[in-house]
Coordinates of C-alpha atoms in Angstrom, one line a residue:
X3 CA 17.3 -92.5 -36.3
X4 CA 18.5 -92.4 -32.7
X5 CA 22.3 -91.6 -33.8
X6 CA 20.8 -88.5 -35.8
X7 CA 18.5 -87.2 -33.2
X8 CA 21.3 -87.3 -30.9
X9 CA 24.1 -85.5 -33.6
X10 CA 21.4 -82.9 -34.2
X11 CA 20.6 -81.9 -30.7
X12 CA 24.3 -81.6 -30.1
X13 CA 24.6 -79.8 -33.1
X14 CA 21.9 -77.2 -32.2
X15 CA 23.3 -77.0 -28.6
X16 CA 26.6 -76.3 -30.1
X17 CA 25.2 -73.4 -32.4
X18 CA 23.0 -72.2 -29.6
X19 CA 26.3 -71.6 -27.5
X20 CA 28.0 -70.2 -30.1
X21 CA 24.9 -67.5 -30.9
X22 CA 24.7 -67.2 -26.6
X23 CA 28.4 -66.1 -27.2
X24 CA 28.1 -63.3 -29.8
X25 CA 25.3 -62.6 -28.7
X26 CA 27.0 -62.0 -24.8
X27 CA 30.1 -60.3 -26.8
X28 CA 28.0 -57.4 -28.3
X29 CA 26.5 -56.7 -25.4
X30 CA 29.6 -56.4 -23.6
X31 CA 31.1 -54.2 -26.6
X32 CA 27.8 -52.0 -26.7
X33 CA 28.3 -51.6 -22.6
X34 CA 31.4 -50.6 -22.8
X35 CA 30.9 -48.4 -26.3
X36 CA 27.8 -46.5 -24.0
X37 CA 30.6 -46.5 -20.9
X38 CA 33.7 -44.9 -23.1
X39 CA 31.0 -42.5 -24.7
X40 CA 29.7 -41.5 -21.3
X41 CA 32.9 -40.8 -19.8
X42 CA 34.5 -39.1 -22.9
X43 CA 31.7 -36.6 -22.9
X44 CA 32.0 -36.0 -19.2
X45 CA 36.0 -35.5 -19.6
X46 CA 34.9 -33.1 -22.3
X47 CA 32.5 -31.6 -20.6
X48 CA 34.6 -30.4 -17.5
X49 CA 37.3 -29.5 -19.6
X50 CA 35.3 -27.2 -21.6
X51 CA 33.6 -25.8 -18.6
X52 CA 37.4 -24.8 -16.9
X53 CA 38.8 -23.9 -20.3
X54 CA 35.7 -21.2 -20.2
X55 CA 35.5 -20.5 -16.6
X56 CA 39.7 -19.8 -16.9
X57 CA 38.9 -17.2 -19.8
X58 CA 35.8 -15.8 -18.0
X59 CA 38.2 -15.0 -14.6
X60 CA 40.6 -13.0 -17.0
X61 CA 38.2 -11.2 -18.9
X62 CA 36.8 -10.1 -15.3
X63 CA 40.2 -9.4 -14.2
X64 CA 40.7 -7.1 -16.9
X65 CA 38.2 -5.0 -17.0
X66 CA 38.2 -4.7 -13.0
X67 CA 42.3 -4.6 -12.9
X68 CA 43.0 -2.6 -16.2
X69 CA 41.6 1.5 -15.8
X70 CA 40.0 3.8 -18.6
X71 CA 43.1 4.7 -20.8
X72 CA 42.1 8.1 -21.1
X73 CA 39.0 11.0 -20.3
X74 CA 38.1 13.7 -22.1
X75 CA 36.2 16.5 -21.3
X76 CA 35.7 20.0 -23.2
X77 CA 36.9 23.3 -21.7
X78 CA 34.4 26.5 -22.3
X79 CA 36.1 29.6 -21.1
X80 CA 34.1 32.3 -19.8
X81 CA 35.3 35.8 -18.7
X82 CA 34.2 39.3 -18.4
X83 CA 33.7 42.2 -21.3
X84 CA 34.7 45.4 -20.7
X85 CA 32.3 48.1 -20.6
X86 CA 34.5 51.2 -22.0
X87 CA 36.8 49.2 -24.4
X88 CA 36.7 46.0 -26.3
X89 CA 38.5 42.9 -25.4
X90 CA 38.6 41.3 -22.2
X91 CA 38.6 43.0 -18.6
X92 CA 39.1 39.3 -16.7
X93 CA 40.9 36.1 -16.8
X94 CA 39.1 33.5 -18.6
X95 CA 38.3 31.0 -16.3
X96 CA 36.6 27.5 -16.9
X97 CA 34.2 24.9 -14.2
X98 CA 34.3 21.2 -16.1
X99 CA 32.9 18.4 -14.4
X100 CA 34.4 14.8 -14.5
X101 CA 31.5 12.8 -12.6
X102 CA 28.9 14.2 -10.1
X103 CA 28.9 11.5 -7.4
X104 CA 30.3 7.7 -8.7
X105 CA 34.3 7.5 -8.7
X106 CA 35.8 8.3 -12.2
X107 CA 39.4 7.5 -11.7
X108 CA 40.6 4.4 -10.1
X109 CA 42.4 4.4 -6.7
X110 CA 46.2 3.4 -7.0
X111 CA 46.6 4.2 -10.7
X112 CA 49.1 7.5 -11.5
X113 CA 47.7 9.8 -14.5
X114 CA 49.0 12.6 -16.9
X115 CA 46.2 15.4 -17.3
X116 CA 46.9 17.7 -19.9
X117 CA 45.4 21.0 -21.3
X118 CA 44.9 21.4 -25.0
X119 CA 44.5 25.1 -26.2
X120 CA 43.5 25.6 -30.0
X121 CA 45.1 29.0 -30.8
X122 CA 45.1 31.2 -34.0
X123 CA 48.4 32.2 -35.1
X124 CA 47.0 36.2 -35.0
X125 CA 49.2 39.0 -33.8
X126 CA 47.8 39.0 -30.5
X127 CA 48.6 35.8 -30.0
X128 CA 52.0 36.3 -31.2
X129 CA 52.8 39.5 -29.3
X130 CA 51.3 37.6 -26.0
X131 CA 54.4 36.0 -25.0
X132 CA 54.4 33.9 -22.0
X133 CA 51.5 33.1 -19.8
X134 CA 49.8 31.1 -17.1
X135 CA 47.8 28.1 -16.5
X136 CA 46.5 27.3 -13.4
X137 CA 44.2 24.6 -12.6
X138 CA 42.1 23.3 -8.9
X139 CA 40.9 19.8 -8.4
X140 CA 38.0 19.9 -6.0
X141 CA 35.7 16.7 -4.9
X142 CA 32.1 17.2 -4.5
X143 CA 32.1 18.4 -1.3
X144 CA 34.2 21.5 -2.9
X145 CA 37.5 20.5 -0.6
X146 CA 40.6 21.2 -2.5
X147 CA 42.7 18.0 -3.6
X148 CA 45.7 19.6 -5.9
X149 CA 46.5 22.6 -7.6
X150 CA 48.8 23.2 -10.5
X151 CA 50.2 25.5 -12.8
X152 CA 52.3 25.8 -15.6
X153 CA 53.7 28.4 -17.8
X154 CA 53.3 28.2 -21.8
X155 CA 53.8 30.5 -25.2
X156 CA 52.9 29.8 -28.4
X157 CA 55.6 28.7 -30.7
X158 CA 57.5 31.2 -32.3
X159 CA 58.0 31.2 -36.0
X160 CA 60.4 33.6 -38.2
X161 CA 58.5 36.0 -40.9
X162 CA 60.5 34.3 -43.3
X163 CA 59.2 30.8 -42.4
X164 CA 55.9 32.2 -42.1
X165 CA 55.8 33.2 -45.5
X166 CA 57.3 29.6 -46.9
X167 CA 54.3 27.8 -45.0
X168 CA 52.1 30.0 -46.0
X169 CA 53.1 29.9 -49.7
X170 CA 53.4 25.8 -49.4
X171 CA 50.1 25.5 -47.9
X172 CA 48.2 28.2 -49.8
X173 CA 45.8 25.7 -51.7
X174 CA 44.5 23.6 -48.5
X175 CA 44.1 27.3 -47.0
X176 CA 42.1 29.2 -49.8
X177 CA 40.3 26.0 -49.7
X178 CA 39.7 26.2 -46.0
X179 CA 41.1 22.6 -45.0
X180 CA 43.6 24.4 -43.1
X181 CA 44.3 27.5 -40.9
X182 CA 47.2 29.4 -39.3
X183 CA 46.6 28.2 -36.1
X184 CA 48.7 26.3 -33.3
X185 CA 47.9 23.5 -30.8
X186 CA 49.1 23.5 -27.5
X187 CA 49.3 21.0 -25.4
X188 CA 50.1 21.9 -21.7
X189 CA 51.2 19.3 -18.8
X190 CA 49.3 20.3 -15.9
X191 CA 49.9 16.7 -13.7
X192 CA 52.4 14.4 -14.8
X193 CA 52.0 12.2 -12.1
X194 CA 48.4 12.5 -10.3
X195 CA 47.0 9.7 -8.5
X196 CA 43.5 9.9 -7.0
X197 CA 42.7 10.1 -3.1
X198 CA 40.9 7.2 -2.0
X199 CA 38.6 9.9 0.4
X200 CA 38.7 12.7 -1.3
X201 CA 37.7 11.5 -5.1
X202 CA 38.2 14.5 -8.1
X203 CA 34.7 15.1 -9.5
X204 CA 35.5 18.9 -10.8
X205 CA 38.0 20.8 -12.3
X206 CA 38.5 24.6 -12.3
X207 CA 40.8 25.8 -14.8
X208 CA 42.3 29.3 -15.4
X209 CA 44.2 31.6 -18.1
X210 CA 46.1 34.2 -16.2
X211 CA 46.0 36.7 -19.1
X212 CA 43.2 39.2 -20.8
X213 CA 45.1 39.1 -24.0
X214 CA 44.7 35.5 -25.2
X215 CA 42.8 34.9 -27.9
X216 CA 41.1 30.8 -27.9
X217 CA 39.3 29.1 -31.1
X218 CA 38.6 26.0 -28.3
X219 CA 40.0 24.1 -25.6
X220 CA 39.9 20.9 -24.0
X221 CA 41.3 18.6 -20.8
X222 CA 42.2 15.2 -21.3
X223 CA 43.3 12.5 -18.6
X224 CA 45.2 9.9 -19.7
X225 CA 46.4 6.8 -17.6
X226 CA 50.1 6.1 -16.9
X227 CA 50.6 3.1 -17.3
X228 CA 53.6 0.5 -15.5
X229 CA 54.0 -2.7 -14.2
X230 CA 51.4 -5.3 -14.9
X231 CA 48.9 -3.2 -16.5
X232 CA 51.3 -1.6 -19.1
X233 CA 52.2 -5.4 -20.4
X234 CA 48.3 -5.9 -20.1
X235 CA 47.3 -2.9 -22.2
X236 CA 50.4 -3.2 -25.1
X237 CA 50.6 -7.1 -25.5
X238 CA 46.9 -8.6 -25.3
X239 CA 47.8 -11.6 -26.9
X240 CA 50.6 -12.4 -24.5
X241 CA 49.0 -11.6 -21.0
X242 CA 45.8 -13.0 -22.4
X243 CA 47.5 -16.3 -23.1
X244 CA 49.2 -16.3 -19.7
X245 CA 46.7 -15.1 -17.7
X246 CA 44.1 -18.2 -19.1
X247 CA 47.0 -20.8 -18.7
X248 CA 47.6 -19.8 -15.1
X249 CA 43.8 -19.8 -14.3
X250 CA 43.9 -23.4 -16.2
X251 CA 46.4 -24.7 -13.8
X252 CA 44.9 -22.9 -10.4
X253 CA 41.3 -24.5 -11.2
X254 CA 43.0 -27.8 -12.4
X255 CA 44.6 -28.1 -9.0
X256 CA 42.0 -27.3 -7.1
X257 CA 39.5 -29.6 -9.4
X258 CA 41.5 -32.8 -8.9
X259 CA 42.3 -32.3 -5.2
X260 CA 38.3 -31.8 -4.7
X261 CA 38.2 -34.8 -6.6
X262 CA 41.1 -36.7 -4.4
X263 CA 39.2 -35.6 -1.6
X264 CA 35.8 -36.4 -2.4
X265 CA 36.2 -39.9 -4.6
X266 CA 38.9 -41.4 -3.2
X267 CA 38.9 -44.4 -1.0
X268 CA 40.2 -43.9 2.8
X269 CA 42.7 -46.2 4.6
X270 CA 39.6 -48.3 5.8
X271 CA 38.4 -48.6 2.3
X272 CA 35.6 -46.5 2.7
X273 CA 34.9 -43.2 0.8
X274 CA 35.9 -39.8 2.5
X275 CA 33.0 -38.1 0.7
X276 CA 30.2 -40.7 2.8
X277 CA 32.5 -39.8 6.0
X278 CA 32.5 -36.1 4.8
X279 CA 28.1 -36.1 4.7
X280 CA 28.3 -38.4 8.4
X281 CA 30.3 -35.1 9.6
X282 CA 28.2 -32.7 8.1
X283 CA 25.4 -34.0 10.5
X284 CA 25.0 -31.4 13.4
X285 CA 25.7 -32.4 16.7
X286 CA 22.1 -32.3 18.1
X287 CA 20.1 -34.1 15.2
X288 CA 23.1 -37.1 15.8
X289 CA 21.8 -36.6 19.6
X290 CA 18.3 -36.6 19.0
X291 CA 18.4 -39.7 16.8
X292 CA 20.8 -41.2 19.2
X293 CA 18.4 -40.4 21.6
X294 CA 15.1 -41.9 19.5
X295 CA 17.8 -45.0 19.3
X296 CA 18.3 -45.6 22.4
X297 CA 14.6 -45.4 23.4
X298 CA 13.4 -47.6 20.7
X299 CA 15.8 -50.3 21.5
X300 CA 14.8 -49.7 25.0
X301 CA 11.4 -50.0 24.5
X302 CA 11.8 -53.2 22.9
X303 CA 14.1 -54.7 25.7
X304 CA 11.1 -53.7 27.9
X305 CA 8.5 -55.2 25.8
X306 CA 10.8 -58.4 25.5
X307 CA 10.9 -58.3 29.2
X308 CA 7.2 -58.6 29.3
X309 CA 7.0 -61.1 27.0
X310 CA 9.5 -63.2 28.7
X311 CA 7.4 -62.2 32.3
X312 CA 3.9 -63.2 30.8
X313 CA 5.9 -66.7 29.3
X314 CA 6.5 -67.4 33.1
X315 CA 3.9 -66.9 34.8
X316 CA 1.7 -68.6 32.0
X317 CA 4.1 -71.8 32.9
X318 CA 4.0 -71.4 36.2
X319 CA 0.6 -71.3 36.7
X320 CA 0.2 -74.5 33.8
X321 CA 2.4 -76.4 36.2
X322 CA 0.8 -75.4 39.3
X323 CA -2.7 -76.4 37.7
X324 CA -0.5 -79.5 37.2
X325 CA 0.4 -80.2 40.4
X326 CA -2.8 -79.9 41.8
X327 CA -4.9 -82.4 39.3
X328 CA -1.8 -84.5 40.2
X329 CA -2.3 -84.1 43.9
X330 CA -6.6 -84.3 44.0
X331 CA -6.7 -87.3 41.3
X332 CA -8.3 -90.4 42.2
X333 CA -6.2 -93.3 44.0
X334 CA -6.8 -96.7 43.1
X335 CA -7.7 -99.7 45.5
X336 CA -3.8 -100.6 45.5
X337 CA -3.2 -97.2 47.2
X338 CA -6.1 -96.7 49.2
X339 CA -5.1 -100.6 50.8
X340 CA -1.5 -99.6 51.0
X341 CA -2.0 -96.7 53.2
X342 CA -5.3 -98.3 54.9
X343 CA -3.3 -102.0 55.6
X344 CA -0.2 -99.8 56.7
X345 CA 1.2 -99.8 60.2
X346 CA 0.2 -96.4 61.5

């Protein structure tokens, strides 16, 4: 019975060990499962957050880098009717206003502002020839900034072409989806660039002829663009893809030398980001608790002083109490005959 006992204990101790053991293993494995997870989702994390904070920084960039393509305003002509005859006794003569205070054009950027004139293809029109264009760019203070004008004629068209046009497009016209009219379009700036002090807010513009005849006008501004901002504006994909890889690698950089910096361990094997907070300390609170330092340390030299003075004179005076029992004890009759049998 004493052989079994003892094969069975063993036997138990030896499966406890081995359950201690698994037991040990899949706590270890769990640990490091909840470690790998931890650390995989914070890898993730902070690449997701530059992958989004690179696009973010381009798509700002663009829309503070790249300018309106184009503006468009409409032109409404106005004139003076004569009093003793029909037609017109004035140039027509137009005000349109861009913006009334905030900047509408950006500073730096070169622009094409054209004049589009909606002309019917009537005799006057045709018999009209050549004429003139002019046209003031003013800020809001009313200080001139340009002026510019340009000569333009509607386009001339044989009678015998007339008539094939006309005989090709007769159904759309009976219909009224077309008319016999023109569209010119009249380059007043082909290379205007707003001043930085003197922003254009208003634009006067002027038909030096009585004779014209208008179905509607317009002014459009339209950015020229070069460089940067023309590979911006006609490949997207391309400068979008560049533009996010080279905010990836800027943000990388400065991430992982932040990290260098802040994590990793000195030449004396401590960490640069405790020495970095001991730094940050201002001069006069590392005084002031220098200072409280100093004092307390000194005040307990002082008070272990005065423990050590009160120690002394607590033994001196025991062994002054001491000698004096010792001195005013009783003699015994072996002294008192000594010194009473003695010679002097």
């Amino acid at each position: 019975m004493f052989i079994l006992h003892r094969y069975k204990m063993r036997f138990l101790r030896m499966i406890s060990r081995r359950v201690g053991n698994y037991k040990r293993r899949t706590i270890d494995s769990i640990e490091l499962l909840f470690e790998s997870a931890f650390k995989g989702g914070m890898f993730g994390l902070v690449v997701a957050s530059i992958v989004w904070t690179s696009i973010f920084l381009y798509i700002v960039f663009y829309y503070l880098y790249m300018p309106s393509l184009s503006h468009s305003r409409p032109v409404h002509f106005q004139f003076s009717s004569c009093e003793s005859e029909k037609g017109v006794c004035s140039f027509p003569a137009a005000h349109v206003q861009l913006t009334k205070k905030q900047q509408l054009l950006m500073i730096g950027q070169r622009y094409k502002v054209h004049l589009n004139l909606e002309m019917p293809e009537s005799p006057a029109n045709v018999e009209l020839g050549m004429f003139m264009v002019c046209t003031r760019m003013v800020d809001q203070n009313g200080i001139l900034v340009s002026n510019s004008c340009r000569s333009t004629m509607i386009h001339y068209r044989s009678p015998f072409l007339k008539f094939l046009l006309v005989c090709a497009n007769s159904p759309f016209l009976i219909f009224g989806s077309r008319e016999e009219k023109q569209l010119l379009t009249i380059e007043l700036y082909s290379d205007f660039e707003e001043h930085q002090s003197h922003p254009v807010t208003d634009i006067y513009v002027e038909i030096q002829s009585r004779f014209i005849e208008l179905y509607s006008a317009s002014i459009h501004i339209q950015a020229h663009l070069s460089g940067l901002r023309y590979l911006m504006f006609h490949w997207p994909l391309l400068s979008a893809i560049l533009g996010v890889m080279s905010n990836l690698f800027v943000i990388t950089f400065i991430f992982s030398l932040s990290w260098y910096h802040l994590y990793v361990q000195n030449e004396q094997g401590q960490f640069m980001f405790i020495d970095f907070i001991k730094k940050s300390f201002s001069e006069k609170v590392y005084r002031r608790r220098n200072t409280e330092l100093t004092a307390s340390r000194n005040q307990g030299y002082v008070e272990e002083l005065e423990m050590v003075e009160k120690t002394k004179d607590r033994r001196s005076s025991s062994e002054s109490e001491e000698s004096k029992t010792e001195f005013f004890k009783a003699a015994t009759s072996e002294e008192l005959g000594y010194y009473l049998d003695g010679d002097d």
